[in-house]
Short mmCIF file of C-alpha atoms and ligand atoms in Angstrom, two decimals:
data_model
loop_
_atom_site.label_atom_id
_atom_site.label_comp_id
_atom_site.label_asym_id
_atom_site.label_seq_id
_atom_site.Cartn_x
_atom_site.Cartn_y
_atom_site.Cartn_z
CA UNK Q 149 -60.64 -23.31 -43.36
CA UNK Q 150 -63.18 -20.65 -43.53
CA UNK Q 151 -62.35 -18.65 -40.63
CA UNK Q 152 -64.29 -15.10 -39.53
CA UNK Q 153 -62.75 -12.57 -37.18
CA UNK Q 154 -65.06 -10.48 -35.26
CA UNK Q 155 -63.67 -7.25 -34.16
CA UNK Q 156 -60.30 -6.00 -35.95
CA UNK Q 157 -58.19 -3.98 -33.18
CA UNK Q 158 -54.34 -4.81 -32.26
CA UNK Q 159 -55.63 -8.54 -31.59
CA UNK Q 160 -58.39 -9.39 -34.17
CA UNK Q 161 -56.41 -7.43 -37.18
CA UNK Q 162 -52.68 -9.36 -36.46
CA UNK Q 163 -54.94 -12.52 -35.84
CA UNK Q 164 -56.33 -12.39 -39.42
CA UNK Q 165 -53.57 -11.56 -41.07
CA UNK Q 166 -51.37 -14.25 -39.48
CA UNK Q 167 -53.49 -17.20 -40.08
CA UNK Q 168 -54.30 -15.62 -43.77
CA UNK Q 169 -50.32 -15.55 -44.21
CA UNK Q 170 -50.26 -19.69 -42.93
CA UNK Q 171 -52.71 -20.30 -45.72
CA UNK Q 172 -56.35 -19.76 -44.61
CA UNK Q 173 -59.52 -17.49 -46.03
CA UNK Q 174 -59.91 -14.75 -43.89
CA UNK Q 175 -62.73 -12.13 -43.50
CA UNK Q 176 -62.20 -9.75 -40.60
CA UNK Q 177 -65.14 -8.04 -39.23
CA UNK Q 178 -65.56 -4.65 -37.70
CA UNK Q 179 -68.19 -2.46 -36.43
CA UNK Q 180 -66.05 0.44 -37.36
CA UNK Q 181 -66.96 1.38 -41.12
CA UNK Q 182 -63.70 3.92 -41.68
CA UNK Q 183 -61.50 1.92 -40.27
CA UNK Q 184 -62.81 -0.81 -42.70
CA UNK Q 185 -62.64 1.50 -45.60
CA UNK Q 186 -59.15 2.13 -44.71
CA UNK Q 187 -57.42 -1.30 -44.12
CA UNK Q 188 -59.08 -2.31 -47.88
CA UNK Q 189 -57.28 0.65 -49.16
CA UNK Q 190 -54.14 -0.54 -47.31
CA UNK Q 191 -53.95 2.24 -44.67
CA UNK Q 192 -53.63 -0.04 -41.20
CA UNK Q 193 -55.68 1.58 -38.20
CA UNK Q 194 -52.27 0.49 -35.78
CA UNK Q 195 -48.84 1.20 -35.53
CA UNK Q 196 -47.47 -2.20 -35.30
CA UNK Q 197 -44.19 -3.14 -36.70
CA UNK Q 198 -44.62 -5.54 -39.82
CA UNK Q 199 -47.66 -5.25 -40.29
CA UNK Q 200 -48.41 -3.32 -42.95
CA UNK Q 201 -46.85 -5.29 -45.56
CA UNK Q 202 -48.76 -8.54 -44.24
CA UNK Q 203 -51.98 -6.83 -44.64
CA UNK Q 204 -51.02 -5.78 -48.32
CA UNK Q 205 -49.81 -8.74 -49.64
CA UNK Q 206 -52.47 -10.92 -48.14
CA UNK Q 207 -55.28 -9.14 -48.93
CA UNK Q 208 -53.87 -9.03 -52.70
CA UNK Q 209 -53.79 -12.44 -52.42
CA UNK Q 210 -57.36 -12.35 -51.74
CA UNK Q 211 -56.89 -14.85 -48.82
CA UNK Q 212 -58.04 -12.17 -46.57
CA UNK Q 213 -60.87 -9.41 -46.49
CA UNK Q 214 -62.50 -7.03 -44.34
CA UNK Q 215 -66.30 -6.39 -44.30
CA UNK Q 216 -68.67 -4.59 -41.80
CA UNK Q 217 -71.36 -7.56 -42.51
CA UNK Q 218 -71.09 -9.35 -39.80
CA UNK Q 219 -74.38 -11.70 -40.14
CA UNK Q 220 -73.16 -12.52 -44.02
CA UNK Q 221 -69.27 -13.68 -42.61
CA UNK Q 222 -70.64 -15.57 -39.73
CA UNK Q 223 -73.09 -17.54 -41.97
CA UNK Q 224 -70.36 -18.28 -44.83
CA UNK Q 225 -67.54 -19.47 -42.03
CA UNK Q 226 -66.58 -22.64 -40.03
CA UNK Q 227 -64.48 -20.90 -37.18
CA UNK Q 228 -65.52 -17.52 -35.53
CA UNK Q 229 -62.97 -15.88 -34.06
CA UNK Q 230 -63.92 -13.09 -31.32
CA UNK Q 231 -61.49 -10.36 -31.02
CA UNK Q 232 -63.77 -7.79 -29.55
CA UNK Q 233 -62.75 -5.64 -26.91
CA UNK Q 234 -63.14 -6.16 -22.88
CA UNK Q 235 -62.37 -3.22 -21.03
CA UNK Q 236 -62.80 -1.94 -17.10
CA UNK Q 237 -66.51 -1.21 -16.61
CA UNK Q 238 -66.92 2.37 -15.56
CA UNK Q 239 -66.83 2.77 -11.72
CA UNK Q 240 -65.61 -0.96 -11.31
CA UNK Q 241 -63.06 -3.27 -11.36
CA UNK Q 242 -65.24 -6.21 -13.36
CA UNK Q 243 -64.72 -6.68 -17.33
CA UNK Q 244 -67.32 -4.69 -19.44
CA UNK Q 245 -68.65 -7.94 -21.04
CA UNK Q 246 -71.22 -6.02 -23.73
CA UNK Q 247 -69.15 -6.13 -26.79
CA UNK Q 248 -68.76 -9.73 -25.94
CA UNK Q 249 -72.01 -10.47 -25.58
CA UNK Q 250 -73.47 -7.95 -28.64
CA UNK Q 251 -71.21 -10.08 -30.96
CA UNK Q 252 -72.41 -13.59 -29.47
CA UNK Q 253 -76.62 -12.37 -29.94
CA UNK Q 254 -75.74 -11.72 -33.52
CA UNK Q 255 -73.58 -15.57 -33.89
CA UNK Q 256 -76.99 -17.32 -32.11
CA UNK Q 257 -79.26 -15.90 -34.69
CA UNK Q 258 -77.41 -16.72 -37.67
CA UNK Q 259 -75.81 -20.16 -37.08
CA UNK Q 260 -76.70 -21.88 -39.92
CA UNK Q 261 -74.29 -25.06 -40.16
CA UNK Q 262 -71.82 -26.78 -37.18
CA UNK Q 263 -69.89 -23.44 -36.26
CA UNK Q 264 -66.32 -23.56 -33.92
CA UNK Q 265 -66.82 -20.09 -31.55
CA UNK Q 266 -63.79 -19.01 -30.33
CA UNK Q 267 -63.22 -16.44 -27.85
CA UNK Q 268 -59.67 -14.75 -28.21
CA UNK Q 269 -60.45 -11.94 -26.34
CA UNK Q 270 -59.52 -12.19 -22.50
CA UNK Q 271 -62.72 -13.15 -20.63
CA UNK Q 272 -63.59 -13.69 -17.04
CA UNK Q 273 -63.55 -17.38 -16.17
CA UNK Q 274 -66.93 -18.80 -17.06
CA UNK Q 275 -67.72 -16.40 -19.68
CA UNK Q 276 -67.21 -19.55 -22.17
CA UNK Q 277 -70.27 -21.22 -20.39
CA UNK Q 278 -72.49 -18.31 -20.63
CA UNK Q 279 -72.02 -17.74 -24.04
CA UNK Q 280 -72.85 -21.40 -24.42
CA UNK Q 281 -75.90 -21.40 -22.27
CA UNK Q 282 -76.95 -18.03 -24.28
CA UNK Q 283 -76.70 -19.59 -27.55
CA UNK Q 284 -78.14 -23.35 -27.06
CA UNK Q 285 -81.09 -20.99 -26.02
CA UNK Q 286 -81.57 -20.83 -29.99
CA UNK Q 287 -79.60 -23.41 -31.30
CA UNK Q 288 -79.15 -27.22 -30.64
CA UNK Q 289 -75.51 -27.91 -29.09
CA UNK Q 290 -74.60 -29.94 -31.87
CA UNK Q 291 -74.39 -27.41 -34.03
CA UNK Q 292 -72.12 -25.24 -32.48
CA UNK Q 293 -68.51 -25.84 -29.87
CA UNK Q 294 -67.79 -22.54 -27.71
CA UNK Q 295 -63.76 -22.73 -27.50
CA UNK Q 296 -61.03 -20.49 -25.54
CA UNK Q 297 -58.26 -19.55 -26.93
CA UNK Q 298 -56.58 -16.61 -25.35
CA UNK Q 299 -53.98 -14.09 -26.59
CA UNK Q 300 -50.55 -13.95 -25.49
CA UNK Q 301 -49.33 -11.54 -28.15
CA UNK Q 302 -47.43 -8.59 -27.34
CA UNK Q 303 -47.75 -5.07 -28.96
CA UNK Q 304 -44.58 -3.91 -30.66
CA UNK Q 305 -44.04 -7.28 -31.29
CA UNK Q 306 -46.89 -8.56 -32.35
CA UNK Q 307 -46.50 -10.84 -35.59
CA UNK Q 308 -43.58 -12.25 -34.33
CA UNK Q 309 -45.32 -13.28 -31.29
CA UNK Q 310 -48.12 -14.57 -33.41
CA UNK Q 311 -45.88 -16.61 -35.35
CA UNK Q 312 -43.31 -17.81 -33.09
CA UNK Q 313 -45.54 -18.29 -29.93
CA UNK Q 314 -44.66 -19.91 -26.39
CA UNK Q 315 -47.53 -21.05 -26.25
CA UNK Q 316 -50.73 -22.14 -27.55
CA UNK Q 317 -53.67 -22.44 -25.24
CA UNK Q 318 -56.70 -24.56 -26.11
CA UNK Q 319 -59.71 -24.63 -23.45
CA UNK Q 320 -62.12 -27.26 -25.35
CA UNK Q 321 -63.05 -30.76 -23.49
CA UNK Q 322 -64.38 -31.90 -27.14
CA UNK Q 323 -61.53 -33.89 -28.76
CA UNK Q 324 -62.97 -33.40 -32.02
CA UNK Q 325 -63.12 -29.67 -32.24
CA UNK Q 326 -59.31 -29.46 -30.58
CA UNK Q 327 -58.21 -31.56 -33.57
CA UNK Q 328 -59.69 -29.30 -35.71
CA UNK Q 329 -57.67 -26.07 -33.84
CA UNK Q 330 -54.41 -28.33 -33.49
CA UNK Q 331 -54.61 -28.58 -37.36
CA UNK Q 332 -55.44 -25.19 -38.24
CA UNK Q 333 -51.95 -24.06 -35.44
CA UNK Q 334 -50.13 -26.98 -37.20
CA UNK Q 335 -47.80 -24.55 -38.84
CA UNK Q 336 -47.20 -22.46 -35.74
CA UNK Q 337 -46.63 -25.80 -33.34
CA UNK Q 338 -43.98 -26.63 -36.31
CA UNK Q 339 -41.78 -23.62 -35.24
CA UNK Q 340 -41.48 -25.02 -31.80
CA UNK Q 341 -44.95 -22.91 -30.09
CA UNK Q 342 -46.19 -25.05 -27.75
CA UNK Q 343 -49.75 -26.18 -28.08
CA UNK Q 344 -51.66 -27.45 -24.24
CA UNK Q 345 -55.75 -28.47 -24.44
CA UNK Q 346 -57.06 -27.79 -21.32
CA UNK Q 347 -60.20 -27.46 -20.33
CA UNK Q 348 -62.39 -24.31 -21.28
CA UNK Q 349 -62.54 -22.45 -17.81
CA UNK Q 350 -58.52 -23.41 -17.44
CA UNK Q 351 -57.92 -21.60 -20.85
CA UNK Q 352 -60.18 -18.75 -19.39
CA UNK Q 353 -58.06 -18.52 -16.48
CA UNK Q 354 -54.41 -19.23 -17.17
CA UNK Q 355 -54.53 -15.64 -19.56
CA UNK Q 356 -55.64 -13.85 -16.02
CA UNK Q 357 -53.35 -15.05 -13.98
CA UNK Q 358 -50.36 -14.74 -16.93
CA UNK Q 359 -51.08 -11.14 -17.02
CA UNK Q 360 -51.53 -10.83 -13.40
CA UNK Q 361 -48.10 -12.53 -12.39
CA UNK Q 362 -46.35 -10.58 -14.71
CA UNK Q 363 -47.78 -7.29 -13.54
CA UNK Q 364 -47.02 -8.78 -9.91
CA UNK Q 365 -43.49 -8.76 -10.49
CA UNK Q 366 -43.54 -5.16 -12.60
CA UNK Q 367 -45.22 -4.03 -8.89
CA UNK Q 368 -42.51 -5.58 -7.03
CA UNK Q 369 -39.30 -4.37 -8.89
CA UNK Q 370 -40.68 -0.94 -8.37
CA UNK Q 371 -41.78 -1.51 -4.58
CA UNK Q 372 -38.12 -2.97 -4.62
CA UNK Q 373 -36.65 0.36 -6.72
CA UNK Q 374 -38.00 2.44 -3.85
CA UNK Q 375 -35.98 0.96 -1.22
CA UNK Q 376 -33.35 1.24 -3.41
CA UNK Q 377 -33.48 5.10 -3.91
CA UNK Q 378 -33.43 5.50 -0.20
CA UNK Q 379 -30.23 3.05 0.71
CA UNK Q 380 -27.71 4.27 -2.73
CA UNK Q 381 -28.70 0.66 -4.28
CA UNK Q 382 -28.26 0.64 -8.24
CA UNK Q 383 -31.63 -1.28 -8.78
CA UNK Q 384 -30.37 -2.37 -11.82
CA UNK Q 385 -28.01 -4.09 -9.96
CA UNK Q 386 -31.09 -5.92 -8.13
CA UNK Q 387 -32.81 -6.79 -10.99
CA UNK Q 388 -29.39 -8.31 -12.55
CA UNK Q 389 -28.71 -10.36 -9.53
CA UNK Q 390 -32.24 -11.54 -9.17
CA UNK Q 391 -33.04 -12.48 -12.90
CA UNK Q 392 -29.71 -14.85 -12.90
CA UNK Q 393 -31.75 -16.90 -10.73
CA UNK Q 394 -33.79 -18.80 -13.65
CA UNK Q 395 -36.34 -19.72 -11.58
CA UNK Q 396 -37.00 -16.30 -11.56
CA UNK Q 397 -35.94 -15.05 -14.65
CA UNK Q 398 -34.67 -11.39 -16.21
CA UNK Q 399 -38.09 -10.34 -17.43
CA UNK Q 400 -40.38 -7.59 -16.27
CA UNK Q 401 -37.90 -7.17 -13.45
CA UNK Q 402 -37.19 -3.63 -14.50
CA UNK Q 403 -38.31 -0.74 -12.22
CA UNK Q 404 -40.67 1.81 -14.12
CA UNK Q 405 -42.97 4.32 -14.22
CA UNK Q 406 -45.20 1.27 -13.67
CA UNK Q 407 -47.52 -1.28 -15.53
CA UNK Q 408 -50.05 0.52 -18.11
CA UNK Q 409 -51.28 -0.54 -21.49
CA UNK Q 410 -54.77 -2.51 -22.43
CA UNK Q 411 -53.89 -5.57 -20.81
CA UNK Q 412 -52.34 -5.53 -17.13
CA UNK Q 413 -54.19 -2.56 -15.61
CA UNK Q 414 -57.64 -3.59 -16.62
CA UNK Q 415 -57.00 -7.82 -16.45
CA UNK Q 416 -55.21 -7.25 -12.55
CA UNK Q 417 -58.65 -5.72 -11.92
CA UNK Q 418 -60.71 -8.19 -13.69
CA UNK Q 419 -59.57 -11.06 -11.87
CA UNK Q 420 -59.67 -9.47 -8.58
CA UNK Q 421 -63.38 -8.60 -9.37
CA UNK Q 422 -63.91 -12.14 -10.40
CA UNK Q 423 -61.95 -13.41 -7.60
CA UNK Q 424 -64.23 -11.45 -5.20
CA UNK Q 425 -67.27 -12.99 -7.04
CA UNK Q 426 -66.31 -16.56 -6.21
CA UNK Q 427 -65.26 -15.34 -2.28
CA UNK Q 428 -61.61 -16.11 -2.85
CA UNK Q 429 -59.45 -13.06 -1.82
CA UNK Q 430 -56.40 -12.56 -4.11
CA UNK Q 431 -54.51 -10.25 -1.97
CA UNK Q 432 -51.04 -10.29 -3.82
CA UNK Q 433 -52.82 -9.08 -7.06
CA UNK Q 434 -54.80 -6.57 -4.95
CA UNK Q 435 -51.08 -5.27 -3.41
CA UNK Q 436 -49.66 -4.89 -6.87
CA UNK Q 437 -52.48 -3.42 -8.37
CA UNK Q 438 -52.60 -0.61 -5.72
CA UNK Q 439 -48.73 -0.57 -5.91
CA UNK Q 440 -49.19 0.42 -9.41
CA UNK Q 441 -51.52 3.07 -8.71
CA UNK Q 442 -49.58 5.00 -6.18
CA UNK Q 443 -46.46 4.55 -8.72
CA UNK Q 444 -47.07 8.10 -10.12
CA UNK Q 445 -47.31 9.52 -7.06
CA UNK Q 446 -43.81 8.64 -6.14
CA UNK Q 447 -42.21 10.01 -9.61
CA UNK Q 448 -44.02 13.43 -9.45
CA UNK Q 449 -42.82 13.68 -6.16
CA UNK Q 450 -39.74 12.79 -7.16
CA UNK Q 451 -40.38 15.27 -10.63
CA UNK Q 452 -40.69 18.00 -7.65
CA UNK Q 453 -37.55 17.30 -5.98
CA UNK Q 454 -35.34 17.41 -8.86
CA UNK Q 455 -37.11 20.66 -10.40
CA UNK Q 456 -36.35 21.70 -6.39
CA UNK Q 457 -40.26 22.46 -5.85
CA UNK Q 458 -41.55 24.90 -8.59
CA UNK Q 459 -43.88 23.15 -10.97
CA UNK Q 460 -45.14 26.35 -12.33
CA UNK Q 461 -44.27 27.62 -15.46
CA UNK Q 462 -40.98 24.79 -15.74
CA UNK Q 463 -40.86 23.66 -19.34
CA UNK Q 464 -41.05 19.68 -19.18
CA UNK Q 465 -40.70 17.81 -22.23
CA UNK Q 466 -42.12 13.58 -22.40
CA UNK Q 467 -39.97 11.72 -24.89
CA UNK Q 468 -42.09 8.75 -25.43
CA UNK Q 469 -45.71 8.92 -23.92
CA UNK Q 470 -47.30 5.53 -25.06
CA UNK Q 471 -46.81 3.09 -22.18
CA UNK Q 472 -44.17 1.02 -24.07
CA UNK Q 473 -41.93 1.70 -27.05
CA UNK Q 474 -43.40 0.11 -30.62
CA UNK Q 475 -47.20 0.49 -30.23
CA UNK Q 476 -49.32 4.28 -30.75
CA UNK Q 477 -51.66 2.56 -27.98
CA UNK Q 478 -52.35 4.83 -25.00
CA UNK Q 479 -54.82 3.02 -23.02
CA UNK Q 480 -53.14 3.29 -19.39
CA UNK Q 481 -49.89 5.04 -20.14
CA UNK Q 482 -48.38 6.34 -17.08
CA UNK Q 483 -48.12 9.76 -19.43
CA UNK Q 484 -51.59 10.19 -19.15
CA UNK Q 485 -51.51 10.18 -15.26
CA UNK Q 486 -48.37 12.32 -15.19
CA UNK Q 487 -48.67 14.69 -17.67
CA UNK Q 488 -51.91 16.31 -16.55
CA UNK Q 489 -51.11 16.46 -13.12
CA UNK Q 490 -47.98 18.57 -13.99
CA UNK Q 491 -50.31 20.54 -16.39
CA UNK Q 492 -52.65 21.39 -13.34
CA UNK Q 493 -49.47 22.43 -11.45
CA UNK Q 494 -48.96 25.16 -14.05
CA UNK Q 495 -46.07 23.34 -16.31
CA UNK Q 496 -45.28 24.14 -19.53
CA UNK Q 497 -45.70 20.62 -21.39
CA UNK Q 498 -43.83 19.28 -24.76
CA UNK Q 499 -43.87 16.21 -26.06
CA UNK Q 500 -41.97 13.78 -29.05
CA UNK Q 501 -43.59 10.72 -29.62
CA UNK Q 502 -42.64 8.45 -32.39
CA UNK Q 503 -45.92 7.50 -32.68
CA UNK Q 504 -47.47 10.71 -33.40
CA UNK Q 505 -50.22 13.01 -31.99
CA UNK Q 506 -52.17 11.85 -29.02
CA UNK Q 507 -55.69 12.78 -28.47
CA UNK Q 508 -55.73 12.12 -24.83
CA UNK Q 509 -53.91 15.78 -24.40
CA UNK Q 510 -56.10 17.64 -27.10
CA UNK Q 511 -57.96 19.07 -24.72
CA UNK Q 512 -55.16 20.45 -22.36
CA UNK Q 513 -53.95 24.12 -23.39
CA UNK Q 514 -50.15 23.67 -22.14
CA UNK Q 515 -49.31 20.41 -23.55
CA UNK Q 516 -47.90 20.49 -26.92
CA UNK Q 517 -46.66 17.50 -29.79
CA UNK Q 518 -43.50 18.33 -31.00
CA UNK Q 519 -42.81 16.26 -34.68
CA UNK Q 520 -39.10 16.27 -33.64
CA UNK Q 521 -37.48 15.45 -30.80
CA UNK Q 522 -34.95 18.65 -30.81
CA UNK Q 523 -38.29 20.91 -31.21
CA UNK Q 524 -39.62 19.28 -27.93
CA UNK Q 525 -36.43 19.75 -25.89
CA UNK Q 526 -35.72 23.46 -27.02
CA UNK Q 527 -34.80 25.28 -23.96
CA UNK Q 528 -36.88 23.01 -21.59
CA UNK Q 529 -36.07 22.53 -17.92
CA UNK Q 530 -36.65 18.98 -17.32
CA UNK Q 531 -37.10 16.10 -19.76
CA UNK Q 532 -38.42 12.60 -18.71
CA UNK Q 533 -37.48 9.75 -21.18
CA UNK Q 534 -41.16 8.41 -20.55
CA UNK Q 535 -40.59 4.92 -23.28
CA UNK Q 536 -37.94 3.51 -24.25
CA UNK Q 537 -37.97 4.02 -28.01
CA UNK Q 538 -34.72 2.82 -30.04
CA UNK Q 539 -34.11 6.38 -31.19
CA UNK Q 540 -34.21 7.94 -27.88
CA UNK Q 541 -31.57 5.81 -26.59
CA UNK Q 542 -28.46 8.09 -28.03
CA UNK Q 543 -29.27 11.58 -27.90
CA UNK Q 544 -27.15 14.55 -27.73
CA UNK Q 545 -29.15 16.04 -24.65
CA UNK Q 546 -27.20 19.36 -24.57
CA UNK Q 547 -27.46 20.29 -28.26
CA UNK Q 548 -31.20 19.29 -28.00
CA UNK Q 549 -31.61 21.75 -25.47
CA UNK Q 550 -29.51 24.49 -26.80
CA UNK Q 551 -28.34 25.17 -23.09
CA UNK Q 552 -26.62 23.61 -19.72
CA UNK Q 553 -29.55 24.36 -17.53
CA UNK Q 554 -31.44 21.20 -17.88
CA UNK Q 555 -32.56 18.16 -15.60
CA UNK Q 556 -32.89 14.33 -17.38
CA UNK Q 557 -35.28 12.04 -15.83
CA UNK Q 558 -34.54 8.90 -16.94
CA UNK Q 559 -37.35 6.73 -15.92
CA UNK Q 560 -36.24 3.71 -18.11
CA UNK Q 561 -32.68 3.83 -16.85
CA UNK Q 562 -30.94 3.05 -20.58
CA UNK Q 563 -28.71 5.96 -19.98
CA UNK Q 564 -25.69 4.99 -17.86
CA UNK Q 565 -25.68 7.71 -14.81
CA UNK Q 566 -21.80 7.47 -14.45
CA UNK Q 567 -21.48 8.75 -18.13
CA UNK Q 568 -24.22 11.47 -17.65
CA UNK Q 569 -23.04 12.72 -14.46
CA UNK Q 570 -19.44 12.60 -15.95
CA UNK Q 571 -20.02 14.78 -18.96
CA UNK Q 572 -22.14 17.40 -16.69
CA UNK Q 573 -25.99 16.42 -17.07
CA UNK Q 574 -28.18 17.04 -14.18
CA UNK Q 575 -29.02 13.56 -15.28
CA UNK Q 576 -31.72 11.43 -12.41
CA UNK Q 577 -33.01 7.71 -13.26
CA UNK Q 578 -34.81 5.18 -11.33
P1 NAD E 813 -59.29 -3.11 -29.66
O1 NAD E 813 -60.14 -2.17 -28.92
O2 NAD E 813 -58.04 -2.63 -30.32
O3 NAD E 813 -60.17 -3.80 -30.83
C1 NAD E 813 -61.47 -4.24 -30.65
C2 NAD E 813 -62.20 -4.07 -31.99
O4 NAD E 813 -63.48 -4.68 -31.90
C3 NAD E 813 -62.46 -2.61 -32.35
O5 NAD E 813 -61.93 -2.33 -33.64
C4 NAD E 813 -63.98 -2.48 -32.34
O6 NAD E 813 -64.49 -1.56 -33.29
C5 NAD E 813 -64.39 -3.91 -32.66
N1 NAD E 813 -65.75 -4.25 -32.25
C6 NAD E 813 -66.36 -4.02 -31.07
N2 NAD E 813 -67.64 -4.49 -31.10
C7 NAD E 813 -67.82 -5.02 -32.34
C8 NAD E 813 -68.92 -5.64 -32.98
N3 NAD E 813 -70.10 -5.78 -32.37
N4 NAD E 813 -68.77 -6.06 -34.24
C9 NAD E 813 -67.58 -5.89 -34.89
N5 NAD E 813 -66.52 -5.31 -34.34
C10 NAD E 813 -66.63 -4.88 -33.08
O7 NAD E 813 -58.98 -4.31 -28.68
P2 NAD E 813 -57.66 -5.24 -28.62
O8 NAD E 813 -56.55 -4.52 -27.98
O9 NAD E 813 -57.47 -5.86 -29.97
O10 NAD E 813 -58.16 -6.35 -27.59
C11 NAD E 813 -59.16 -7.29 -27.93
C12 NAD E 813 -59.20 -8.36 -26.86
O11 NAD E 813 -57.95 -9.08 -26.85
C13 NAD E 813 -59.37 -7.83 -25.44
O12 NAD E 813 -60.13 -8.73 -24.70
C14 NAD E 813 -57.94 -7.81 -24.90
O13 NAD E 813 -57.90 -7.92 -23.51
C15 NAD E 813 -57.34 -9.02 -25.56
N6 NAD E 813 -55.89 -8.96 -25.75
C16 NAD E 813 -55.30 -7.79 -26.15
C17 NAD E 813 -53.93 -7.76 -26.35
C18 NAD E 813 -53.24 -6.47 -26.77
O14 NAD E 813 -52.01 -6.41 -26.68
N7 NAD E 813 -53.97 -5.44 -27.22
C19 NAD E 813 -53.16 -8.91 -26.15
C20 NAD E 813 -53.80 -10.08 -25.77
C21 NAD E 813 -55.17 -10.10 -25.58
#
């Protein structure tokens, strides 16, 4: 199959590559022209585990490409692919549709044979029909098949969640077209991934409300971790107890510095907005989503009371700042709510991230990257583990220091307080 990817970010790029790897000819297509430029010469845009190598030996294998000619790849493939982004609209808690719809005016003006339009990207319910409605403006409907097919793929662990999905979701009521996607997932459904047709608005809606649960219960562990800190509960305890329970299951039961990332934060909103469009209140999602943004509120208070008040000056180092461990991406890290509050408080800010250099915190004068983790924590007063990175997870906090004089704030809780406390760390956790 010919198969065109509009829009190569953390979805579009591992999209392309996968299905290249099962066998297809894929061109991936992005408005960016450097990042283009780069991924021919084999630099990837991402930090993704994996991936590198699949771009490489793909693309020598010439079953995949990337171009910035969007008009020539639509006209020269069967399936279209969009992968474009769909982010909170400025003052609002509705999806900014215009990428979206920027990518589906160029597809209507240059459908030249029976095309399969697929949107991957995570779309309001009822976006599928307006794209349809947009494009049988211009072209007869038998000569194109608008499909959903939302992404469940995880950063950090994305190709493996590509190729070993749960799940593979289908929204298209024409049998012929879902044959056609059923074929080109065969390989995928082979390795036990799931694969459920539903219709097009169900497809639309079941990625919402995936993303919505699971932030749901990220907002409740938390709400729960609070009560905790004030009756001596180990919340870890909680979440143990509770996930045995499989009908509720160990996942995103662990307390936080809450939900971030491009997904969660902006698809909790998006669904609420939609929600609100249809008059249906969704008052659970609207509790967690609040929750979530009060979260950093409670840790800086909590920052205060273990530096005992006096923000000023302290030297606070961040191990980790993206909003999970595997992934450079940035978009809603709790870092980026934390760090410049303590900045405007007068702190002294260092930070290690695997990851590298983050432009979110060019612009503030007292927060510095660090390219080692023993260079952050020189001499600092308080660090926060921020992610969970694998290399963070057996440090020598006292050497990295150089002193005794120290706080830890552990908010992943992989340290085990009895041990900390034991061997004389000033060591707090969630
Ligand atoms: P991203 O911002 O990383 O990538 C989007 C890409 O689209 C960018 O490279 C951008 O330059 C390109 N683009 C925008 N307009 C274009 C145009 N007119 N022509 C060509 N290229 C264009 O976004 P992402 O994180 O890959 O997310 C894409 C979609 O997938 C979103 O709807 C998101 O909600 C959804 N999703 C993301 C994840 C994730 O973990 N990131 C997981 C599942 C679903």
């Amino acid at each position: 199959m010919k198969i065109c990817i509009i829009g190569t970010g953390y979805v579009g790029l591992v999209t392309g590559v996968c299905f290249s790897d099962i066998g297809h000819n894929v061109i991936c297509v992005d408005k960016n022209i450097k990042k283009i430029n780069d991924l021919k010469k084999g630099i990837i845009p991402i930090f993704e585990p994996g991936l590198d190598e699949l771009v490489k030996k793909n693309y020598k294998a010439r079953r995949l490409n990337f171009t910035t000619d969007l008009i020539n790849s639509i006209k020269k493939s069967n399936l279209i692919f969009i992968c474009v982004g769909t982010p909170t609209k400025k003052k609002s808690y509705s999806a900014d549709l215009n990428q979206i719809y920027s990518v589906v005016n160029v597809i209507r003006k240059n459908i030249n044979k029976f095309k399969i339009i697929i949107t991957k990207s995570t779309v309001p319910v009822t976006t599928g029909d307006k794209i349809e409605k947009l494009i049988s403006y211009k072209k007869s409907k038998k000569l194109f098949s608008i499909v959903s097919n939302p992404e469940f793929l995880r950063e950090g662990e994305a190709i493996r969640d590509f190729m070993y999905p749960d799940r593979i979701v289908v929204g298209t009521n024409n049998s012929k077209v879902n044959n056609i996607l059923k074929n080109l997932y065969e390989p995928l459904i082979k390795r036990g991934g799931k694969y459920l047709n539903t219709s097009r608005r169900a497809a639309e809606l079941i990625k919402y409300s995936s993303n919505s649960f699971l932030a749901t219960k990220i907002s409740f562990i938390n709400e729960i971790s609070n009560l905790c800190e004030k009756v001596n509960v180990d919340i870890q305890d909680v979440s143990i107890g509770m996930g045995l329970d499989s009908r509720i299951g160990s996942r995103f039961l662990r307390a936080g510095p809450g939900f971030g990332g491009s997904c969660f934060p902006k698809d909790t909103r998006a669904l609420l907005d939609t929600a609100e469009k249809f008059n249906t209140k969704l008052s659970i999602i609207n509790s967690a989503i609040k929750s979530n943004e009060n979260r950093h509120d409670i840790l800086l208070s909590k920052i205060k009371k273990i530096i005992k008040g006096k923000i000023s000056k302290k030297k606070i180092t961040f191990l980790g700042v993206t909003f999970k461990p595997n992934t450079d991406d940035m978009r809603e890290s709790p870092a980026i709510k934390l760090i410049p509050k303590l900045h405007k408080q007068g702190a002294k800010i260092s930070y290690y991230d695997p990851s590298g250099l983050k432009n979110v915190f060019k612009t503030y004068k007292n927060v510095n990257f660090f390219n080692k983790i023993s260079s952050a924590c020189k001499n600092c007063d308080l660090i926060i583990l921020h992610t969970e990175w694998n290399e963070f997870r057996n440090l020598n906090f006292r050497k990295l220091v150089g002193n005794n004089k120290f706080s830890l704030y552990d908010m992943r809780n992989i340290y085990s307080k009895k041990k900390m406390i034991n061997s004389g760390i000033n060591y707090f956790s969630i």
